[in-house]
Short mmCIF file of C-alpha atoms in Angstrom, two decimals:
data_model
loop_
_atom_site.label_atom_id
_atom_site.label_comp_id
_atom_site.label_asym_id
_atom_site.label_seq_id
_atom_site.Cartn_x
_atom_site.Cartn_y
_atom_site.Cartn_z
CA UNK Q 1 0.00 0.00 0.00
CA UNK Q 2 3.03 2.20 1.05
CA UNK Q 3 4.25 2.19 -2.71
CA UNK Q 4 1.15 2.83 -4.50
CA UNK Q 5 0.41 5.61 -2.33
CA UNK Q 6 4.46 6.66 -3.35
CA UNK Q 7 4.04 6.78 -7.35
CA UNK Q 8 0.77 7.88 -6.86
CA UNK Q 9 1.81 11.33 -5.55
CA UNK Q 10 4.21 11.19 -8.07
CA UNK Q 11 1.84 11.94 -10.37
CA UNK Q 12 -0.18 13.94 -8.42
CA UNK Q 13 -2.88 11.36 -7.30
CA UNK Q 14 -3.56 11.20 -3.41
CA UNK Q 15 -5.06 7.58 -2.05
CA UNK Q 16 -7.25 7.99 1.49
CA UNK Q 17 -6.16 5.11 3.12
CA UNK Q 18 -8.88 5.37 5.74
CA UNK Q 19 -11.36 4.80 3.01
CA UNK Q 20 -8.92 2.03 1.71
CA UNK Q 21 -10.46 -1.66 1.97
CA UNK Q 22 -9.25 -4.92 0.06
CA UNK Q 23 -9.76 -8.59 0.11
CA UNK Q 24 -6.78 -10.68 1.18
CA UNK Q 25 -4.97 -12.52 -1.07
CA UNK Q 26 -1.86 -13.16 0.67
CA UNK Q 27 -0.93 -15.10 4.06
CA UNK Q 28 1.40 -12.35 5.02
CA UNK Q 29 0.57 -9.61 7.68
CA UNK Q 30 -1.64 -6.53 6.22
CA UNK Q 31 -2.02 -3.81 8.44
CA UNK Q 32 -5.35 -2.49 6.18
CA UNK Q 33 -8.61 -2.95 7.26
CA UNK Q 34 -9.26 -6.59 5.43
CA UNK Q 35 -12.78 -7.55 4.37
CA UNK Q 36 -13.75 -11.03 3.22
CA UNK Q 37 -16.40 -9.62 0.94
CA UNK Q 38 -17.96 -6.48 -0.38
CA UNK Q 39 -21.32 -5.03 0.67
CA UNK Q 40 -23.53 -5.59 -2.16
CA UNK Q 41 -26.51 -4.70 -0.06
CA UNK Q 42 -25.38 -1.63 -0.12
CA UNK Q 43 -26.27 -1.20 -4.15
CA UNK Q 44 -29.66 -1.95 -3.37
CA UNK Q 45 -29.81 0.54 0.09
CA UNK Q 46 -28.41 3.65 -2.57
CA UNK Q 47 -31.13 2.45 -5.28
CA UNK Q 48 -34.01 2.43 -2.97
CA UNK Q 49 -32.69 5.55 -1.32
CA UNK Q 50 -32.93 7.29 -5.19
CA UNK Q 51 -36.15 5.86 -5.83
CA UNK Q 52 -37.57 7.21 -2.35
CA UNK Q 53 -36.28 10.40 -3.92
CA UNK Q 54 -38.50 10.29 -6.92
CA UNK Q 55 -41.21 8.98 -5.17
CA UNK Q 56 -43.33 12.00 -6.22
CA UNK Q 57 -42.28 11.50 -10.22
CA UNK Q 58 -42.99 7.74 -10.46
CA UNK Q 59 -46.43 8.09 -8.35
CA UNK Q 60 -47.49 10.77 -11.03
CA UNK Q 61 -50.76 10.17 -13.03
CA UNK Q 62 -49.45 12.44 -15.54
CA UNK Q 63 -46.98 10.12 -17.04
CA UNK Q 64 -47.41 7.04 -18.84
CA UNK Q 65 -46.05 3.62 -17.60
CA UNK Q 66 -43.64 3.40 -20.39
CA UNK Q 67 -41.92 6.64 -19.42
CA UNK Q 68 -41.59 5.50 -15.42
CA UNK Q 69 -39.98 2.21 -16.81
CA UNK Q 70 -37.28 4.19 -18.94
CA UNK Q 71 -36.56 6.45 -15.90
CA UNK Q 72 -36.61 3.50 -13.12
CA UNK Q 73 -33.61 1.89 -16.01
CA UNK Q 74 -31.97 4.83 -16.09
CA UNK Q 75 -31.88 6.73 -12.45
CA UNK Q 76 -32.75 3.70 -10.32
CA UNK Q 77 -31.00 0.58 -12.49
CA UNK Q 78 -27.88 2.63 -13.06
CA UNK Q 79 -26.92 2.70 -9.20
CA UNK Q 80 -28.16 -0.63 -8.96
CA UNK Q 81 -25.58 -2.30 -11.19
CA UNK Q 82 -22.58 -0.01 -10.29
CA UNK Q 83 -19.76 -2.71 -10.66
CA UNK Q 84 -21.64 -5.34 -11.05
CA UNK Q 85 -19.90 -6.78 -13.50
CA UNK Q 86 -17.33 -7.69 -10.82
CA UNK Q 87 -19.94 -9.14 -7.98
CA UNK Q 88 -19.74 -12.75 -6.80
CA UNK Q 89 -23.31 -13.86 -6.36
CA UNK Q 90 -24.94 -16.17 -4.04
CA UNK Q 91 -27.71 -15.13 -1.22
CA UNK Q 92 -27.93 -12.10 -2.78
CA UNK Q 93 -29.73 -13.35 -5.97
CA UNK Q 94 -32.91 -13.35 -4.56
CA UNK Q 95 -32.26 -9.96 -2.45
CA UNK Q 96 -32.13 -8.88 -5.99
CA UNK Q 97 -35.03 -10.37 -7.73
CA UNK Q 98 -37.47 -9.30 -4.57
CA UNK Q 99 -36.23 -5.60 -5.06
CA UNK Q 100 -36.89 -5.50 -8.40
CA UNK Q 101 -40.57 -6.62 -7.65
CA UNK Q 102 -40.45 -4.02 -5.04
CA UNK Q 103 -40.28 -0.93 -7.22
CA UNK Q 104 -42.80 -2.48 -10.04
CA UNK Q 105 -45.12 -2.85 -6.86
CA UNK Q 106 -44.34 0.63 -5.72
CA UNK Q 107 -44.77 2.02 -9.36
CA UNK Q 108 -48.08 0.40 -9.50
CA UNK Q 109 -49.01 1.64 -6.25
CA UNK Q 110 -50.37 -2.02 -4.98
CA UNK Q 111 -50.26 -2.05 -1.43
CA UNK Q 112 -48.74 -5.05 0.43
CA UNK Q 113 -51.47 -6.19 2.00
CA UNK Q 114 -53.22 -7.15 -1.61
CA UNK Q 115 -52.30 -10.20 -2.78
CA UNK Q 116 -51.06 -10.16 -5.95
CA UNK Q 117 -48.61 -12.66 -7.30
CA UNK Q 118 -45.43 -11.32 -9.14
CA UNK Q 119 -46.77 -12.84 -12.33
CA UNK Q 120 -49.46 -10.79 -12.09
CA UNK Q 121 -47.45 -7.59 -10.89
CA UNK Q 122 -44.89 -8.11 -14.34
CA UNK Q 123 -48.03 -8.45 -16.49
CA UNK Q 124 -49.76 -5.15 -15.57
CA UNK Q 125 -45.99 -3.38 -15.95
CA UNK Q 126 -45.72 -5.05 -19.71
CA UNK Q 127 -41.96 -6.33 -18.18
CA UNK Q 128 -39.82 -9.37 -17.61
CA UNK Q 129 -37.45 -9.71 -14.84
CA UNK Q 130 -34.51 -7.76 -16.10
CA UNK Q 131 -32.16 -7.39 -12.77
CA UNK Q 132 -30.61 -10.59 -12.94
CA UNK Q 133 -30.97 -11.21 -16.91
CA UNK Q 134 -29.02 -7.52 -17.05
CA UNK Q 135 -26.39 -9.31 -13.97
CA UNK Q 136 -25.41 -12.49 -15.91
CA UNK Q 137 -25.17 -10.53 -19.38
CA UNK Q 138 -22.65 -8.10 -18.26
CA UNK Q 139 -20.47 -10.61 -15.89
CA UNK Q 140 -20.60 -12.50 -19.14
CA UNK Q 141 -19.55 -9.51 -21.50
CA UNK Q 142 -16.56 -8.70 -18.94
CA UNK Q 143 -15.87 -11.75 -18.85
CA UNK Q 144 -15.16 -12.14 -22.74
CA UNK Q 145 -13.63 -8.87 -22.72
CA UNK Q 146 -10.62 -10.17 -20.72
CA UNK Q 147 -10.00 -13.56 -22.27
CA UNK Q 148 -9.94 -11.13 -25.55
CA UNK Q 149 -7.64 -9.25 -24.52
CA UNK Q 150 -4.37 -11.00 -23.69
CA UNK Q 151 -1.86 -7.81 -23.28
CA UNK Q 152 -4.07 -5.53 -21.36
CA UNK Q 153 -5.41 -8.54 -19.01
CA UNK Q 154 -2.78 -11.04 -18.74
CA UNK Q 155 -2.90 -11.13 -15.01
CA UNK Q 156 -6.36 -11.41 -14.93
CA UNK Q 157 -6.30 -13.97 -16.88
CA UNK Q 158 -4.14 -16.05 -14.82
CA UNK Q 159 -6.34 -15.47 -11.45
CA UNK Q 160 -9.08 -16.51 -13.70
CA UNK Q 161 -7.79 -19.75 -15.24
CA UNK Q 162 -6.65 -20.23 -11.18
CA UNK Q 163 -2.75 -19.93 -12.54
CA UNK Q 164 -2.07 -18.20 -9.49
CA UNK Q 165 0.02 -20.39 -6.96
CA UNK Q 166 -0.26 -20.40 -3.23
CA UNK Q 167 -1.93 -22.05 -0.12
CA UNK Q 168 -5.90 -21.81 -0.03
CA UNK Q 169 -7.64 -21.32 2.99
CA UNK Q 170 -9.44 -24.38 4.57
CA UNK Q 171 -13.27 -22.60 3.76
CA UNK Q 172 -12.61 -21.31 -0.18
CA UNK Q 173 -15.81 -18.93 -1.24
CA UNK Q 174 -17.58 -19.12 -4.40
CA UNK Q 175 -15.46 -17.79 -7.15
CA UNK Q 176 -16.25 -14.92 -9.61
CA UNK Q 177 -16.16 -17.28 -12.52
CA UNK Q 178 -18.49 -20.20 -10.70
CA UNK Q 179 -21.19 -18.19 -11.39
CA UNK Q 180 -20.86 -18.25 -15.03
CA UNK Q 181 -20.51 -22.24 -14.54
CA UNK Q 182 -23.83 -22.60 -12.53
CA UNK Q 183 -25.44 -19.88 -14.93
CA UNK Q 184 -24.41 -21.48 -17.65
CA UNK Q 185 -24.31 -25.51 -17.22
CA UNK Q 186 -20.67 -25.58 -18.21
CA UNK Q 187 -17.08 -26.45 -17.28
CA UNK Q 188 -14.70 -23.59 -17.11
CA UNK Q 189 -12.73 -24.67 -20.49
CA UNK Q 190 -15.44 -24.45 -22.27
CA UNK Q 191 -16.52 -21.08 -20.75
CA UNK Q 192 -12.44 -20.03 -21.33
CA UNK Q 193 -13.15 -21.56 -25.30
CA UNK Q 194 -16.15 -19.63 -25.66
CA UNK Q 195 -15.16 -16.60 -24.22
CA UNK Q 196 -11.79 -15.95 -26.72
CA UNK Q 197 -14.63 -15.80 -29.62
CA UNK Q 198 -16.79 -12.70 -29.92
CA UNK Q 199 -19.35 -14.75 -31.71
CA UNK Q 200 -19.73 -16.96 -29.75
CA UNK Q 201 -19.82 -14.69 -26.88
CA UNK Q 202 -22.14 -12.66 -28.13
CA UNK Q 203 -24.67 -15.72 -28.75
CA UNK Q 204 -24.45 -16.63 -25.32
CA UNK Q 205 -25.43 -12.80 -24.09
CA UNK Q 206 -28.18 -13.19 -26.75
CA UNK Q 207 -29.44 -16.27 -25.32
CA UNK Q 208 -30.04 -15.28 -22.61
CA UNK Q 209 -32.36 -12.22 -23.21
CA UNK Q 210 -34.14 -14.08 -25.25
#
């Protein structure tokens, strides 16, 4: 940490290591504050908070439901999936899925104590889940991005493809890339083949939007 924060300030960049947290990757001594994962919940705490914000716009009568959807994409969605091309999922998946519902419930002004299934809730919005469909496409995209791109993401790469030598702790966490296995019904050589093609990549993202 001591030598980025050197050749930063040699270029005039200044690193506040108070706000400064990392995972650990190494068995030796770190005196930064160490975290074993980041807060995703926290996405969906700043998404709600911006759609509080607008409450009055997307309660309005005087705009169509076509217009709140665009908005809720582009206000609401865009804090939602802030990095999330770099999130390891697992509870969360359903955190996510059960927010989304949330705001289409909220835009629709059905009260919770109605029972209406979310079937019912996506039909009167004219939608299909899109939070985790938009998730998987851009992990996916990333993903193909780096195995494209040998120069630029060679170390990558090699963290990926598990290249990367050194003692494992006895409790190892679900990896960034087994999510694209489970997603995906695959091996990882086949998502590493796929991956180096753009076609094929591409026909994978298509797949599943449609």
């Amino acid at each position: 940490m001591n030598k980025i924060t050197y050749y930063s300030q040699q270029y005039g960049l200044n690193i506040n290591v108070k706000k400064t947290k990392l995972m650990i990757i190494s068995k030796k001594r770190i005196t930064e504050e160490i975290v074993t994962h980041y807060n995703y919940l926290g996405a969906i705490i700043k998404a709600r908070s911006t759609f509080n914000r607008m409450g009055a716009f997307f309660r309005s009568l005087n705009l169509s439901l076509d217009t709140k959807v665009r908005m809720l994409r582009y206000y609401v969605f865009s804090v939602l999936f802030y990095g999330v091309k770099s999130w390891t999922l697992k509870d969360i998946c359903r955190k996510l899925e059960a927010f989304e519902m949330w705001l289409y419930r909220r835009i629709l002004k059905i009260p919770w104590t109605d029972r209406v299934t979310n079937e019912e809730v996506l039909k009167r919005m004219n939608q299909t889940r899109e939070v985790l469909i938009t998730i998987k496409s851009r992990k996916l995209q990333f993903f193909g991005h780096i195995m494209q791109n040998e120069s630029r993401y060679a170390l990558l790469q090699a963290i990926l493809q598990g290249n990367i030598f050194g003692k494992h702790g006895l409790e190892r966490r679900r990896t960034w890339l087994k999510n694209l296995r489970i997603w995906f019904n695959t091996i990882s050589v086949q998502l590493y083949r796929a991956a180096a093609e753009k076609i094929k990549i591409a026909m994978m993202i298509d797949n599943i939007r449609n």
